[in-house]
GROMACS .gro file of C-alpha atoms in nm:
model
  202
    1UNK     CA    1  -0.946   2.244  -0.738
    2UNK     CA    2  -0.939   2.257  -0.357
    3UNK     CA    3  -1.279   2.089  -0.340
    4UNK     CA    4  -1.157   1.806  -0.565
    5UNK     CA    5  -0.850   1.750  -0.347
    6UNK     CA    6  -1.064   1.748  -0.033
    7UNK     CA    7  -1.299   1.496  -0.193
    8UNK     CA    8  -1.007   1.271  -0.288
    9UNK     CA    9  -0.872   1.291   0.068
   10UNK     CA   10  -1.214   1.203   0.205
   11UNK     CA   11  -1.238   0.896  -0.019
   12UNK     CA   12  -0.889   0.780   0.079
   13UNK     CA   13  -0.947   0.824   0.452
   14UNK     CA   14  -1.286   0.650   0.441
   15UNK     CA   15  -1.125   0.362   0.256
   16UNK     CA   16  -0.844   0.329   0.510
   17UNK     CA   17  -1.080   0.365   0.806
   18UNK     CA   18  -1.287   0.076   0.671
   19UNK     CA   19  -0.997  -0.158   0.585
   20UNK     CA   20  -0.747  -0.067   0.856
   21UNK     CA   21  -0.397  -0.205   0.798
   22UNK     CA   22  -0.501  -0.347   0.462
   23UNK     CA   23  -0.621  -0.002   0.359
   24UNK     CA   24  -0.282   0.150   0.445
   25UNK     CA   25  -0.093  -0.130   0.266
   26UNK     CA   26  -0.308  -0.121  -0.048
   27UNK     CA   27  -0.298   0.258  -0.062
   28UNK     CA   28   0.082   0.260  -0.040
   29UNK     CA   29   0.107  -0.017  -0.299
   30UNK     CA   30  -0.103   0.191  -0.538
   31UNK     CA   31   0.117   0.499  -0.482
   32UNK     CA   32   0.436   0.298  -0.540
   33UNK     CA   33   0.293   0.147  -0.858
   34UNK     CA   34   0.308   0.490  -1.028
   35UNK     CA   35  -0.047   0.597  -0.947
   36UNK     CA   36  -0.053   0.940  -0.775
   37UNK     CA   37  -0.219   0.846  -0.447
   38UNK     CA   38  -0.046   1.064  -0.184
   39UNK     CA   39   0.136   0.882   0.094
   40UNK     CA   40   0.128   1.219   0.273
   41UNK     CA   41  -0.243   1.149   0.331
   42UNK     CA   42  -0.236   0.770   0.373
   43UNK     CA   43   0.035   0.744   0.638
   44UNK     CA   44  -0.054   1.039   0.862
   45UNK     CA   45  -0.416   0.924   0.864
   46UNK     CA   46  -0.293   0.579   0.965
   47UNK     CA   47  -0.104   0.753   1.245
   48UNK     CA   48  -0.423   0.931   1.347
   49UNK     CA   49  -0.603   0.596   1.367
   50UNK     CA   50  -0.322   0.477   1.594
   51UNK     CA   51  -0.378   0.791   1.802
   52UNK     CA   52  -0.745   0.696   1.845
   53UNK     CA   53  -0.649   0.341   1.940
   54UNK     CA   54  -0.814   0.179   1.638
   55UNK     CA   55  -0.480   0.068   1.498
   56UNK     CA   56  -0.138  -0.008   1.646
   57UNK     CA   57   0.146   0.228   1.557
   58UNK     CA   58   0.415  -0.017   1.448
   59UNK     CA   59   0.171  -0.230   1.253
   60UNK     CA   60   0.066   0.077   1.056
   61UNK     CA   61   0.434   0.150   0.984
   62UNK     CA   62   0.487  -0.210   0.872
   63UNK     CA   63   0.172  -0.205   0.657
   64UNK     CA   64   0.289   0.113   0.484
   65UNK     CA   65   0.639  -0.021   0.429
   66UNK     CA   66   0.527  -0.359   0.296
   67UNK     CA   67   0.261  -0.199   0.077
   68UNK     CA   68   0.513   0.044  -0.070
   69UNK     CA   69   0.753  -0.242  -0.139
   70UNK     CA   70   0.487  -0.454  -0.311
   71UNK     CA   71   0.381  -0.165  -0.534
   72UNK     CA   72   0.743  -0.097  -0.621
   73UNK     CA   73   0.792  -0.461  -0.721
   74UNK     CA   74   0.499  -0.429  -0.963
   75UNK     CA   75   0.658  -0.116  -1.106
   76UNK     CA   76   0.996  -0.291  -1.129
   77UNK     CA   77   0.847  -0.573  -1.335
   78UNK     CA   78   0.670  -0.324  -1.557
   79UNK     CA   79   1.009  -0.173  -1.638
   80UNK     CA   80   1.177  -0.512  -1.666
   81UNK     CA   81   0.921  -0.668  -1.901
   82UNK     CA   82   0.790  -0.364  -2.085
   83UNK     CA   83   1.113  -0.174  -2.121
   84UNK     CA   84   1.167   0.186  -2.218
   85UNK     CA   85   0.966   0.178  -2.545
   86UNK     CA   86   0.656   0.058  -2.358
   87UNK     CA   87   0.688   0.335  -2.098
   88UNK     CA   88   0.741   0.606  -2.357
   89UNK     CA   89   0.438   0.489  -2.555
   90UNK     CA   90   0.191   0.404  -2.277
   91UNK     CA   91   0.329   0.570  -1.963
   92UNK     CA   92   0.103   0.873  -1.994
   93UNK     CA   93  -0.200   0.652  -1.932
   94UNK     CA   94  -0.092   0.585  -1.574
   95UNK     CA   95   0.056   0.924  -1.489
   96UNK     CA   96   0.411   0.859  -1.609
   97UNK     CA   97   0.576   1.110  -1.839
   98UNK     CA   98   0.901   1.108  -2.035
   99UNK     CA   99   1.021   1.383  -1.801
  100UNK     CA  100   0.976   1.146  -1.506
  101UNK     CA  101   1.177   0.880  -1.686
  102UNK     CA  102   1.461   1.121  -1.761
  103UNK     CA  103   1.467   1.237  -1.399
  104UNK     CA  104   1.479   0.883  -1.262
  105UNK     CA  105   1.742   0.786  -1.521
  106UNK     CA  106   1.969   1.070  -1.410
  107UNK     CA  107   1.957   0.961  -1.046
  108UNK     CA  108   2.008   0.596  -1.135
  109UNK     CA  109   2.301   0.668  -1.368
  110UNK     CA  110   2.471   0.890  -1.112
  111UNK     CA  111   2.425   0.692  -0.791
  112UNK     CA  112   2.367   0.337  -0.913
  113UNK     CA  113   2.159   0.085  -0.721
  114UNK     CA  114   2.174   0.292  -0.400
  115UNK     CA  115   1.936   0.531  -0.576
  116UNK     CA  116   1.653   0.284  -0.504
  117UNK     CA  117   1.716   0.340  -0.133
  118UNK     CA  118   1.751   0.714  -0.092
  119UNK     CA  119   1.503   0.829  -0.358
  120UNK     CA  120   1.224   0.659  -0.161
  121UNK     CA  121   1.239   0.979   0.045
  122UNK     CA  122   1.233   1.225  -0.244
  123UNK     CA  123   0.937   1.397  -0.411
  124UNK     CA  124   0.811   1.259  -0.743
  125UNK     CA  125   1.118   1.044  -0.808
  126UNK     CA  126   1.034   0.793  -0.532
  127UNK     CA  127   0.716   0.694  -0.712
  128UNK     CA  128   0.892   0.623  -1.043
  129UNK     CA  129   1.244   0.505  -0.954
  130UNK     CA  130   1.142   0.138  -0.970
  131UNK     CA  131   1.085   0.163  -1.345
  132UNK     CA  132   1.446   0.241  -1.447
  133UNK     CA  133   1.561  -0.014  -1.188
  134UNK     CA  134   1.359  -0.275  -1.376
  135UNK     CA  135   1.471  -0.148  -1.717
  136UNK     CA  136   1.835  -0.176  -1.608
  137UNK     CA  137   1.783  -0.534  -1.491
  138UNK     CA  138   1.892  -0.456  -1.135
  139UNK     CA  139   1.928  -0.763  -0.915
  140UNK     CA  140   1.579  -0.832  -0.782
  141UNK     CA  141   1.676  -0.929  -0.427
  142UNK     CA  142   1.885  -0.616  -0.381
  143UNK     CA  143   1.603  -0.409  -0.529
  144UNK     CA  144   1.356  -0.547  -0.272
  145UNK     CA  145   1.598  -0.492   0.018
  146UNK     CA  146   1.682  -0.134  -0.084
  147UNK     CA  147   1.316  -0.053  -0.145
  148UNK     CA  148   1.205  -0.192   0.191
  149UNK     CA  149   1.482  -0.012   0.380
  150UNK     CA  150   1.411   0.312   0.196
  151UNK     CA  151   1.035   0.288   0.252
  152UNK     CA  152   1.065   0.215   0.624
  153UNK     CA  153   1.186   0.557   0.752
  154UNK     CA  154   0.935   0.738   0.531
  155UNK     CA  155   0.649   0.530   0.673
  156UNK     CA  156   0.781   0.563   1.026
  157UNK     CA  157   0.809   0.940   1.005
  158UNK     CA  158   0.470   1.013   0.849
  159UNK     CA  159   0.281   0.768   1.071
  160UNK     CA  160   0.454   0.924   1.374
  161UNK     CA  161   0.355   1.273   1.259
  162UNK     CA  162  -0.008   1.159   1.227
  163UNK     CA  163   0.010   1.002   1.573
  164UNK     CA  164   0.142   1.321   1.732
  165UNK     CA  165  -0.090   1.559   1.547
  166UNK     CA  166  -0.397   1.351   1.633
  167UNK     CA  167  -0.713   1.513   1.499
  168UNK     CA  168  -0.497   1.771   1.321
  169UNK     CA  169  -0.315   1.503   1.119
  170UNK     CA  170  -0.410   1.675   0.792
  171UNK     CA  171  -0.210   1.985   0.891
  172UNK     CA  172   0.098   1.819   0.742
  173UNK     CA  173  -0.040   1.838   0.387
  174UNK     CA  174   0.077   2.195   0.304
  175UNK     CA  175   0.425   2.108   0.426
  176UNK     CA  176   0.488   1.768   0.274
  177UNK     CA  177   0.697   1.890  -0.022
  178UNK     CA  178   0.924   2.088   0.210
  179UNK     CA  179   0.948   1.783   0.433
  180UNK     CA  180   1.047   1.570   0.134
  181UNK     CA  181   1.334   1.804   0.052
  182UNK     CA  182   1.464   1.816   0.411
  183UNK     CA  183   1.459   1.438   0.447
  184UNK     CA  184   1.616   1.384   0.106
  185UNK     CA  185   1.899   1.624   0.194
  186UNK     CA  186   1.960   1.433   0.516
  187UNK     CA  187   1.968   1.098   0.338
  188UNK     CA  188   2.208   1.226   0.071
  189UNK     CA  189   2.434   1.366   0.344
  190UNK     CA  190   2.437   1.027   0.518
  191UNK     CA  191   2.517   0.845   0.193
  192UNK     CA  192   2.809   1.082   0.127
  193UNK     CA  193   2.931   1.043   0.486
  194UNK     CA  194   2.934   0.662   0.477
  195UNK     CA  195   3.088   0.659   0.130
  196UNK     CA  196   3.374   0.884   0.245
  197UNK     CA  197   3.423   0.678   0.561
  198UNK     CA  198   3.445   0.364   0.349
  199UNK     CA  199   3.697   0.528   0.115
  200UNK     CA  200   3.920   0.623   0.409
  201UNK     CA  201   3.917   0.267   0.543
  202UNK     CA  202   4.013   0.117   0.206
   0.00000   0.00000   0.00000
């Protein structure tokens, strides 16, 4: 299994090294379109390329953010046009299970449209949250804004980690799930803080 993972990582990094910013953007678009291509490899490697001087840091961040947003839009339209029956019937063919749908539904039902923002920093859910957003008919412009704003800090953080780790950029891989949880907790805390502050003002 380890050899397979290493081979996948090698393919991804070769692809990004050859295409540069486009490689980062396309890779993130694929991940956000419900295909399990790990951003925890794409973005830190982009940061490593910035470390070597082959790419520019903020352009890598922008490429990752825009790519993630584009892929999410594709996923949104899949949910909007195909609906729940389509996902239940065919979702397994592109890595989407009924369990994923239930998980995303719970977040969306509990937190509303803001879910699209803060789940961009959560494991598993961030890849699939666009589908229930589309199924619910969420306003498209707000969806794009929330997705972009939610994707930006994730891209910024992981590219920065790759930049600082340099040749050891891949050292983040064993820790990415723990990192997801920490960031998600921070985002949820911020959402609660601003919500309470707003309630006090009203």
